[in-house]
Amino acid sequence: MYCQKVGIAIAPNSKASSEYKSNGRQVTVLFTSVVAANAPILFKPKESFQTIKVGETAKNEYRFVNLSNDTIYFRPVHSVLPENAATKLTLSKCFCFDDQVILPHQEYTLPVLYSFKSDLDPEVENITMHYTLFPKEKVSKK
């Protein structure tokens, strides 16, 4: 319940959420990232800020670099603030949907495709999309 309230690891995709149209309003989205437990991964957004139109799909990318000689397994977890913006987020594509693995010294970039529904609170002008990488022992099989 707490996670849903503050927008942590929610699965905000639904058919209804993709039916909202742009209303021309713009918001600024701040992208932040952190690696938990001092895992040796460089993890950064391509763009730290984006100004987007509410109701339209936008794209950012995140760069991952394994700085070690070991294979690293991790789980990306996202959060969105303010909390009333979290329930208006639609993630069409995100590396946070699945556990990840990065080989020694491997480098790659993964996209995030997202939008905010047109009924986003009109007082919201700035949104933070934060990602934390949590190391794991190995990728879980489903």
Tab-separated table of C-alpha atoms in Angstrom:
chain	number	residue	atom	x	y	z
A	1	MET	CA	0.000	0.000	0.000
A	2	TYR	CA	2.786	2.456	0.906
A	3	CYS	CA	4.668	1.693	-2.321
A	4	GLN	CA	1.582	2.342	-4.411
A	5	LYS	CA	0.878	5.574	-2.547
A	6	VAL	CA	4.322	7.039	-3.209
A	7	GLY	CA	4.743	5.513	-6.658
A	8	ILE	CA	7.404	2.907	-5.909
A	9	ALA	CA	7.446	-0.134	-8.202
A	10	ILE	CA	3.918	0.416	-9.397
A	11	ALA	CA	2.762	-1.124	-12.643
A	12	PRO	CA	0.903	1.861	-14.072
A	13	ASN	CA	0.044	0.417	-17.479
A	14	SER	CA	-3.501	-0.166	-18.552
A	15	LYS	CA	-5.556	0.172	-21.710
A	16	ALA	CA	-7.481	3.053	-20.180
A	17	SER	CA	-4.315	4.935	-19.303
A	18	SER	CA	-3.124	4.910	-22.914
A	19	GLU	CA	-6.346	6.481	-24.155
A	20	TYR	CA	-5.640	9.948	-22.726
A	21	LYS	CA	-4.814	12.658	-25.262
A	22	SER	CA	-2.433	15.581	-24.999
A	23	ASN	CA	-3.939	18.775	-23.647
A	24	GLY	CA	-0.914	20.893	-24.645
A	25	ARG	CA	0.156	21.430	-21.050
A	26	GLN	CA	3.847	20.972	-20.282
A	27	VAL	CA	5.620	19.651	-17.198
A	28	THR	CA	9.295	19.286	-16.354
A	29	VAL	CA	10.486	15.785	-15.517
A	30	LEU	CA	13.678	15.337	-13.476
A	31	PHE	CA	15.418	11.963	-13.843
A	32	THR	CA	17.548	10.712	-10.972
A	33	SER	CA	19.363	7.455	-10.339
A	34	VAL	CA	21.280	5.698	-7.600
A	35	VAL	CA	22.965	2.326	-7.193
A	36	ALA	CA	22.305	0.668	-3.827
A	37	ALA	CA	24.924	-1.188	-1.780
A	38	ASN	CA	27.768	0.513	-3.669
A	39	ALA	CA	27.471	-1.925	-6.566
A	40	PRO	CA	30.146	-1.114	-9.181
A	41	ILE	CA	27.720	0.073	-11.859
A	42	LEU	CA	27.690	3.451	-13.557
A	43	PHE	CA	23.988	4.253	-13.989
A	44	LYS	CA	22.871	7.580	-15.454
A	45	PRO	CA	20.046	9.047	-17.499
A	46	LYS	CA	20.906	10.423	-20.931
A	47	GLU	CA	18.933	13.565	-20.088
A	48	SER	CA	18.609	14.789	-16.504
A	49	PHE	CA	15.606	16.985	-17.338
A	50	GLN	CA	12.916	16.849	-19.996
A	51	THR	CA	10.035	19.198	-20.693
A	52	ILE	CA	7.175	17.108	-22.025
A	53	LYS	CA	3.555	17.559	-23.026
A	54	VAL	CA	1.089	15.896	-20.696
A	55	GLY	CA	-0.722	13.080	-22.511
A	56	GLU	CA	2.067	12.500	-25.054
A	57	THR	CA	4.641	9.716	-24.951
A	58	ALA	CA	8.212	10.792	-24.235
A	59	LYS	CA	11.491	8.874	-24.243
A	60	ASN	CA	14.649	8.957	-22.194
A	61	GLU	CA	17.507	6.466	-22.004
A	62	TYR	CA	19.658	5.162	-19.195
A	63	ARG	CA	23.275	4.123	-19.542
A	64	PHE	CA	24.589	1.122	-17.618
A	65	VAL	CA	28.307	0.326	-17.285
A	66	ASN	CA	29.691	-2.549	-15.223
A	67	LEU	CA	32.907	-1.221	-13.695
A	68	SER	CA	33.946	-4.609	-12.318
A	69	ASN	CA	35.321	-7.966	-13.431
A	70	ASP	CA	32.183	-9.723	-12.166
A	71	THR	CA	28.750	-10.368	-13.611
A	72	ILE	CA	26.231	-8.308	-11.649
A	73	TYR	CA	22.553	-9.136	-11.227
A	74	PHE	CA	20.243	-6.331	-10.177
A	75	ARG	CA	16.654	-5.185	-9.917
A	76	PRO	CA	15.786	-1.640	-11.051
A	77	VAL	CA	13.001	-0.049	-8.992
A	78	HIS	CA	11.343	3.222	-9.915
A	79	SER	CA	9.540	5.833	-7.874
A	80	VAL	CA	7.668	8.961	-8.890
A	81	LEU	CA	7.074	12.182	-6.979
A	82	PRO	CA	4.837	13.940	-6.242
A	83	GLU	CA	2.730	10.951	-5.284
A	84	ASN	CA	-0.359	12.198	-7.139
A	85	ALA	CA	1.703	12.140	-10.358
A	86	ALA	CA	2.663	8.491	-9.772
A	87	THR	CA	-0.910	7.322	-10.372
A	88	LYS	CA	-1.023	9.274	-13.649
A	89	LEU	CA	2.149	7.688	-15.060
A	90	THR	CA	2.048	5.215	-17.926
A	91	LEU	CA	5.253	3.312	-18.632
A	92	SER	CA	5.103	1.825	-22.133
A	93	LYS	CA	8.634	0.448	-21.950
A	94	CYS	CA	11.026	0.357	-19.026
A	95	PHE	CA	14.089	-1.581	-17.928
A	96	CYS	CA	12.426	-1.611	-14.491
A	97	PHE	CA	9.922	-4.249	-15.661
A	98	ASP	CA	12.491	-7.047	-15.300
A	99	ASP	CA	15.536	-8.120	-13.342
A	100	GLN	CA	18.717	-7.281	-15.231
A	101	VAL	CA	22.184	-8.729	-15.663
A	102	ILE	CA	25.325	-6.931	-16.789
A	103	LEU	CA	28.497	-8.777	-17.725
A	104	PRO	CA	31.999	-7.700	-16.664
A	105	HIS	CA	32.847	-4.306	-18.208
A	106	GLN	CA	29.706	-4.440	-20.350
A	107	GLU	CA	28.053	-1.176	-21.339
A	108	TYR	CA	24.550	-0.702	-22.695
A	109	THR	CA	21.708	1.792	-22.956
A	110	LEU	CA	18.038	1.032	-22.328
A	111	PRO	CA	14.997	3.205	-23.051
A	112	VAL	CA	12.148	4.429	-20.888
A	113	LEU	CA	8.960	5.307	-22.786
A	114	TYR	CA	6.510	7.134	-20.567
A	115	SER	CA	3.605	9.552	-20.437
A	116	PHE	CA	1.409	11.256	-17.886
A	117	LYS	CA	-2.368	11.196	-18.262
A	118	SER	CA	-4.036	14.429	-19.289
A	119	ASP	CA	-5.949	14.569	-15.998
A	120	LEU	CA	-2.675	15.079	-14.080
A	121	ASP	CA	-3.252	17.548	-11.236
A	122	PRO	CA	-2.992	21.037	-12.802
A	123	GLU	CA	-0.843	22.222	-9.875
A	124	VAL	CA	1.873	19.678	-10.726
A	125	GLU	CA	4.578	21.408	-12.780
A	126	ASN	CA	7.628	19.318	-11.814
A	127	ILE	CA	7.868	15.540	-11.550
A	128	THR	CA	10.768	13.388	-10.380
A	129	MET	CA	11.252	9.919	-11.862
A	130	HIS	CA	13.816	8.138	-9.707
A	131	TYR	CA	15.426	4.750	-10.301
A	132	THR	CA	17.389	2.678	-7.795
A	133	LEU	CA	19.392	-0.407	-8.763
A	134	PHE	CA	19.344	-3.105	-6.100
A	135	PRO	CA	21.984	-5.841	-6.467
A	136	LYS	CA	20.720	-9.444	-6.401
A	137	GLU	CA	22.404	-12.809	-6.127
A	138	LYS	CA	21.074	-13.923	-9.502
A	139	VAL	CA	18.196	-13.201	-11.851
A	140	SER	CA	15.025	-14.933	-10.698
A	141	LYS	CA	13.355	-17.277	-13.186
A	142	LYS	CA	9.619	-16.995	-13.756
